[in-house]
Each structure stands twice: as structure tokens, then as C-alpha cells.
């Protein structure tokens, strides 16, 4: 276990990290940027509609420039939606791979309702899947997982 700084109600304190094990690069990620607010299809279309309206009403630009901006926005939003599907499929593959890899190392990891958990002899613990660099990382935490009924 490594020692990291965490904030608590008394300020900074040095406590043990809650992570038990990190499996790095259990699966690859797509080469495109991860889905965030700026590459969401709705955001792209919103910006494209505003840009098309402004370029259509600008007296210095030809009227077809608004149409070209709108068509470009639809194309970019479509590509962003395809990219979101790739990231979703990549995460699903990473969940399958992480369960298999953890099982090979003697950890019992399973998914319940789309939530990763790992089990020791006494209790169910939190497992997280995050992406960093070019791959998905599985992190097993020493934090007890909430009951499935209270996840709502």
C-alpha cells in the first residue's frame, strides 16, 4: 500500500491509500478523445446551429456558408455519436477482460447491475474501471460496496 494525501474534515492528512491492487491496461481504449461535454453530439449540434445562424446573417459571408456550417455540424455530431458507441463497446470489453484477468490472479470480481465489485471472504468491495493513457485500468479498493438495493 502506498501513502497518499487525502483531505478530511481537519485538512490534509497522510493516510494509507484505499487501493488494494491496480491492474494496468486490462484493455485498450479507442484512439479518439474520451467522451466529455465538449465532444458530446448535442453540444456539437448546438454550436453548429449558432454558427450557422451567425454565418447566414453575416453580411460579409455568402448565404450558403450557413448551410455549409450546418451540414458540417451534422457530420461532426454523427461522428461524435459513433465515437461514443466505440467508447461504450470498449468499456464493455474492458469489464470482461478485467473480470478474467482478476480471476487469473486469484481475485473474485463480478458485475452486478453494471457495477464492478470484488469479493473477499467476508464482504463485497468496490472495484473501479478507469482509463488513463491508452488503456483501461482496474482498481480494486479496500472500501465496502453499498448494497445493491441502495444504489438508486
PDB file of C-alpha atoms in Angstrom:
ATOM      1  CA  UNK A   1       0.000   0.000   0.000  1.00  0.00           C
ATOM      2  CA  UNK A   2       1.222   3.460  -0.780  1.00  0.00           C
ATOM      3  CA  UNK A   3       0.806   6.536   1.365  1.00  0.00           C
ATOM      4  CA  UNK A   4      -1.095   9.394  -0.283  1.00  0.00           C
ATOM      5  CA  UNK A   5      -2.562  12.645   0.924  1.00  0.00           C
ATOM      6  CA  UNK A   6      -6.318  12.834   1.418  1.00  0.00           C
ATOM      7  CA  UNK A   7      -8.456  15.731   2.577  1.00  0.00           C
ATOM      8  CA  UNK A   8     -10.631  15.141   5.601  1.00  0.00           C
ATOM      9  CA  UNK A   9     -12.583  17.482   7.876  1.00  0.00           C
ATOM     10  CA  UNK A  10      -9.346  18.538   9.605  1.00  0.00           C
ATOM     11  CA  UNK A  11      -7.390  19.446   6.476  1.00  0.00           C
ATOM     12  CA  UNK A  12      -4.628  17.415   4.854  1.00  0.00           C
ATOM     13  CA  UNK A  13      -3.634  14.201   6.493  1.00  0.00           C
ATOM     14  CA  UNK A  14      -1.429  11.331   5.432  1.00  0.00           C
ATOM     15  CA  UNK A  15      -3.367   8.105   5.423  1.00  0.00           C
ATOM     16  CA  UNK A  16      -2.992   4.798   3.696  1.00  0.00           C
ATOM     17  CA  UNK A  17      -4.407   4.590   0.184  1.00  0.00           C
ATOM     18  CA  UNK A  18      -7.623   2.574  -0.023  1.00  0.00           C
ATOM     19  CA  UNK A  19      -6.466   0.714  -3.153  1.00  0.00           C
ATOM     20  CA  UNK A  20      -5.592  -2.938  -2.775  1.00  0.00           C
ATOM     21  CA  UNK A  21      -4.471  -3.757  -6.297  1.00  0.00           C
ATOM     22  CA  UNK A  22      -4.264  -1.980  -9.648  1.00  0.00           C
ATOM     23  CA  UNK A  23      -4.337  -3.922 -12.891  1.00  0.00           C
ATOM     24  CA  UNK A  24      -3.000  -1.537 -15.541  1.00  0.00           C
ATOM     25  CA  UNK A  25      -4.008  -1.727 -19.196  1.00  0.00           C
ATOM     26  CA  UNK A  26      -6.520  -4.564 -18.933  1.00  0.00           C
ATOM     27  CA  UNK A  27      -7.898  -3.480 -22.329  1.00  0.00           C
ATOM     28  CA  UNK A  28      -7.152  -0.811 -24.902  1.00  0.00           C
ATOM     29  CA  UNK A  29      -9.111   2.395 -25.414  1.00  0.00           C
ATOM     30  CA  UNK A  30     -10.089   3.977 -28.734  1.00  0.00           C
ATOM     31  CA  UNK A  31      -7.588   6.469 -30.140  1.00  0.00           C
ATOM     32  CA  UNK A  32     -10.150   9.257 -30.193  1.00  0.00           C
ATOM     33  CA  UNK A  33     -10.676  11.597 -27.220  1.00  0.00           C
ATOM     34  CA  UNK A  34     -12.781  10.236 -24.380  1.00  0.00           C
ATOM     35  CA  UNK A  35     -16.428  11.365 -24.371  1.00  0.00           C
ATOM     36  CA  UNK A  36     -16.848  14.600 -22.418  1.00  0.00           C
ATOM     37  CA  UNK A  37     -19.131  17.633 -22.576  1.00  0.00           C
ATOM     38  CA  UNK A  38     -17.237  19.335 -25.414  1.00  0.00           C
ATOM     39  CA  UNK A  39     -17.429  16.400 -27.842  1.00  0.00           C
ATOM     40  CA  UNK A  40     -20.997  15.379 -26.981  1.00  0.00           C
ATOM     41  CA  UNK A  41     -23.213  15.304 -30.112  1.00  0.00           C
ATOM     42  CA  UNK A  42     -25.767  17.694 -28.576  1.00  0.00           C
ATOM     43  CA  UNK A  43     -23.050  20.246 -27.767  1.00  0.00           C
ATOM     44  CA  UNK A  44     -21.653  19.975 -31.285  1.00  0.00           C
ATOM     45  CA  UNK A  45     -25.091  20.492 -32.834  1.00  0.00           C
ATOM     46  CA  UNK A  46     -25.829  23.443 -30.543  1.00  0.00           C
ATOM     47  CA  UNK A  47     -22.588  25.158 -31.580  1.00  0.00           C
ATOM     48  CA  UNK A  48     -23.215  24.291 -35.237  1.00  0.00           C
ATOM     49  CA  UNK A  49     -26.722  25.797 -35.196  1.00  0.00           C
ATOM     50  CA  UNK A  50     -25.462  29.009 -33.573  1.00  0.00           C
ATOM     51  CA  UNK A  51     -22.551  29.151 -36.026  1.00  0.00           C
ATOM     52  CA  UNK A  52     -24.854  28.521 -38.989  1.00  0.00           C
ATOM     53  CA  UNK A  53     -27.264  31.251 -37.877  1.00  0.00           C
ATOM     54  CA  UNK A  54     -24.434  33.738 -37.375  1.00  0.00           C
ATOM     55  CA  UNK A  55     -22.777  32.932 -40.693  1.00  0.00           C
ATOM     56  CA  UNK A  56     -26.125  33.081 -42.513  1.00  0.00           C
ATOM     57  CA  UNK A  57     -26.915  36.531 -41.133  1.00  0.00           C
ATOM     58  CA  UNK A  58     -23.408  37.961 -41.503  1.00  0.00           C
ATOM     59  CA  UNK A  59     -23.497  40.396 -44.438  1.00  0.00           C
ATOM     60  CA  UNK A  60     -19.876  39.727 -45.432  1.00  0.00           C
ATOM     61  CA  UNK A  61     -20.392  35.971 -45.932  1.00  0.00           C
ATOM     62  CA  UNK A  62     -22.349  34.278 -48.716  1.00  0.00           C
ATOM     63  CA  UNK A  63     -25.713  32.791 -47.712  1.00  0.00           C
ATOM     64  CA  UNK A  64     -24.540  29.255 -48.471  1.00  0.00           C
ATOM     65  CA  UNK A  65     -21.927  29.470 -45.720  1.00  0.00           C
ATOM     66  CA  UNK A  66     -24.674  28.960 -43.116  1.00  0.00           C
ATOM     67  CA  UNK A  67     -25.817  25.820 -44.901  1.00  0.00           C
ATOM     68  CA  UNK A  68     -22.243  24.501 -45.072  1.00  0.00           C
ATOM     69  CA  UNK A  69     -21.729  25.129 -41.349  1.00  0.00           C
ATOM     70  CA  UNK A  70     -24.989  23.297 -40.556  1.00  0.00           C
ATOM     71  CA  UNK A  71     -24.036  20.304 -42.734  1.00  0.00           C
ATOM     72  CA  UNK A  72     -20.585  20.215 -41.133  1.00  0.00           C
ATOM     73  CA  UNK A  73     -22.205  20.255 -37.688  1.00  0.00           C
ATOM     74  CA  UNK A  74     -24.453  17.312 -38.556  1.00  0.00           C
ATOM     75  CA  UNK A  75     -21.439  15.371 -39.858  1.00  0.00           C
ATOM     76  CA  UNK A  76     -19.357  16.115 -36.752  1.00  0.00           C
ATOM     77  CA  UNK A  77     -22.245  15.235 -34.417  1.00  0.00           C
ATOM     78  CA  UNK A  78     -22.710  11.932 -36.265  1.00  0.00           C
ATOM     79  CA  UNK A  79     -19.014  11.129 -35.881  1.00  0.00           C
ATOM     80  CA  UNK A  80     -19.195  12.035 -32.191  1.00  0.00           C
ATOM     81  CA  UNK A  81     -22.131   9.647 -31.721  1.00  0.00           C
ATOM     82  CA  UNK A  82     -20.216   6.842 -33.446  1.00  0.00           C
ATOM     83  CA  UNK A  83     -17.239   7.596 -31.190  1.00  0.00           C
ATOM     84  CA  UNK A  84     -19.412   7.375 -28.068  1.00  0.00           C
ATOM     85  CA  UNK A  85     -20.539   3.935 -29.229  1.00  0.00           C
ATOM     86  CA  UNK A  86     -16.908   2.868 -29.645  1.00  0.00           C
ATOM     87  CA  UNK A  87     -16.062   4.015 -26.124  1.00  0.00           C
ATOM     88  CA  UNK A  88     -19.089   2.189 -24.724  1.00  0.00           C
ATOM     89  CA  UNK A  89     -18.100  -1.039 -26.510  1.00  0.00           C
ATOM     90  CA  UNK A  90     -14.509  -0.572 -25.354  1.00  0.00           C
ATOM     91  CA  UNK A  91     -15.637  -0.277 -21.732  1.00  0.00           C
ATOM     92  CA  UNK A  92     -17.785  -3.402 -22.057  1.00  0.00           C
ATOM     93  CA  UNK A  93     -14.766  -5.327 -23.397  1.00  0.00           C
ATOM     94  CA  UNK A  94     -12.635  -3.914 -20.580  1.00  0.00           C
ATOM     95  CA  UNK A  95     -15.144  -5.152 -17.985  1.00  0.00           C
ATOM     96  CA  UNK A  96     -14.988  -8.666 -19.450  1.00  0.00           C
ATOM     97  CA  UNK A  97     -11.193  -8.604 -19.634  1.00  0.00           C
ATOM     98  CA  UNK A  98     -10.794  -7.232 -16.121  1.00  0.00           C
ATOM     99  CA  UNK A  99     -13.010  -9.964 -14.656  1.00  0.00           C
ATOM    100  CA  UNK A 100     -10.908 -12.594 -16.446  1.00  0.00           C
ATOM    101  CA  UNK A 101      -7.539 -11.056 -15.503  1.00  0.00           C
ATOM    102  CA  UNK A 102      -8.500 -10.597 -11.860  1.00  0.00           C
ATOM    103  CA  UNK A 103      -9.743 -14.193 -11.753  1.00  0.00           C
ATOM    104  CA  UNK A 104      -6.372 -15.393 -13.076  1.00  0.00           C
ATOM    105  CA  UNK A 105      -4.688 -13.551 -10.186  1.00  0.00           C
ATOM    106  CA  UNK A 106      -6.995 -15.035  -7.553  1.00  0.00           C
ATOM    107  CA  UNK A 107      -9.421 -12.121  -7.084  1.00  0.00           C
ATOM    108  CA  UNK A 108     -13.166 -12.659  -7.423  1.00  0.00           C
ATOM    109  CA  UNK A 109     -14.513  -9.762  -9.490  1.00  0.00           C
ATOM    110  CA  UNK A 110     -18.059  -9.700 -10.829  1.00  0.00           C
ATOM    111  CA  UNK A 111     -20.557  -7.252 -12.247  1.00  0.00           C
ATOM    112  CA  UNK A 112     -23.947  -6.655 -10.697  1.00  0.00           C
ATOM    113  CA  UNK A 113     -26.239  -4.208 -12.430  1.00  0.00           C
ATOM    114  CA  UNK A 114     -23.352  -2.749 -14.431  1.00  0.00           C
ATOM    115  CA  UNK A 115     -21.332  -2.109 -11.257  1.00  0.00           C
ATOM    116  CA  UNK A 116     -17.967  -3.796 -10.744  1.00  0.00           C
ATOM    117  CA  UNK A 117     -17.387  -5.411  -7.354  1.00  0.00           C
ATOM    118  CA  UNK A 118     -14.784  -7.709  -5.947  1.00  0.00           C
ATOM    119  CA  UNK A 119     -15.262 -10.083  -3.060  1.00  0.00           C
ATOM    120  CA  UNK A 120     -13.054 -11.329  -0.320  1.00  0.00           C
ATOM    121  CA  UNK A 121     -14.117 -13.948   2.207  1.00  0.00           C
ATOM    122  CA  UNK A 122     -16.194 -11.615   4.373  1.00  0.00           C
ATOM    123  CA  UNK A 123     -17.595  -8.796   2.247  1.00  0.00           C
ATOM    124  CA  UNK A 124     -18.179  -7.191  -1.130  1.00  0.00           C
ATOM    125  CA  UNK A 125     -15.758  -4.379  -2.045  1.00  0.00           C
ATOM    126  CA  UNK A 126     -15.676  -1.588  -4.648  1.00  0.00           C
ATOM    127  CA  UNK A 127     -13.844  -2.113  -7.942  1.00  0.00           C
ATOM    128  CA  UNK A 128     -13.414   0.726 -10.438  1.00  0.00           C
ATOM    129  CA  UNK A 129     -12.558   0.805 -14.106  1.00  0.00           C
ATOM    130  CA  UNK A 130     -10.869   3.973 -15.331  1.00  0.00           C
ATOM    131  CA  UNK A 131      -8.958   4.957 -18.429  1.00  0.00           C
ATOM    132  CA  UNK A 132      -5.549   6.546 -18.432  1.00  0.00           C
ATOM    133  CA  UNK A 133      -3.157   6.862 -21.317  1.00  0.00           C
ATOM    134  CA  UNK A 134      -4.031   4.202 -23.854  1.00  0.00           C
ATOM    135  CA  UNK A 135      -5.806   1.635 -21.737  1.00  0.00           C
ATOM    136  CA  UNK A 136      -8.375   0.788 -19.103  1.00  0.00           C
ATOM    137  CA  UNK A 137      -7.167   0.218 -15.530  1.00  0.00           C
ATOM    138  CA  UNK A 138      -8.952  -1.970 -12.997  1.00  0.00           C
ATOM    139  CA  UNK A 139      -8.580  -0.689  -9.425  1.00  0.00           C
ATOM    140  CA  UNK A 140      -9.644  -2.855  -6.503  1.00  0.00           C
ATOM    141  CA  UNK A 141     -10.418  -0.677  -3.484  1.00  0.00           C
ATOM    142  CA  UNK A 142     -10.472  -1.540   0.194  1.00  0.00           C
ATOM    143  CA  UNK A 143     -13.871   0.129   0.541  1.00  0.00           C
ATOM    144  CA  UNK A 144     -17.021  -1.823   1.256  1.00  0.00           C
ATOM    145  CA  UNK A 145     -19.513  -1.706  -1.614  1.00  0.00           C
ATOM    146  CA  UNK A 146     -23.047  -0.469  -0.882  1.00  0.00           C
ATOM    147  CA  UNK A 147     -25.871  -2.976  -1.065  1.00  0.00           C
ATOM    148  CA  UNK A 148     -27.477  -3.322  -4.478  1.00  0.00           C
ATOM    149  CA  UNK A 149     -30.843  -2.057  -3.237  1.00  0.00           C
ATOM    150  CA  UNK A 150     -29.310   1.257  -2.068  1.00  0.00           C
ATOM    151  CA  UNK A 151     -27.633   2.088  -5.414  1.00  0.00           C
ATOM    152  CA  UNK A 152     -30.646   4.048  -6.606  1.00  0.00           C
TER     153      UNK A 152
END
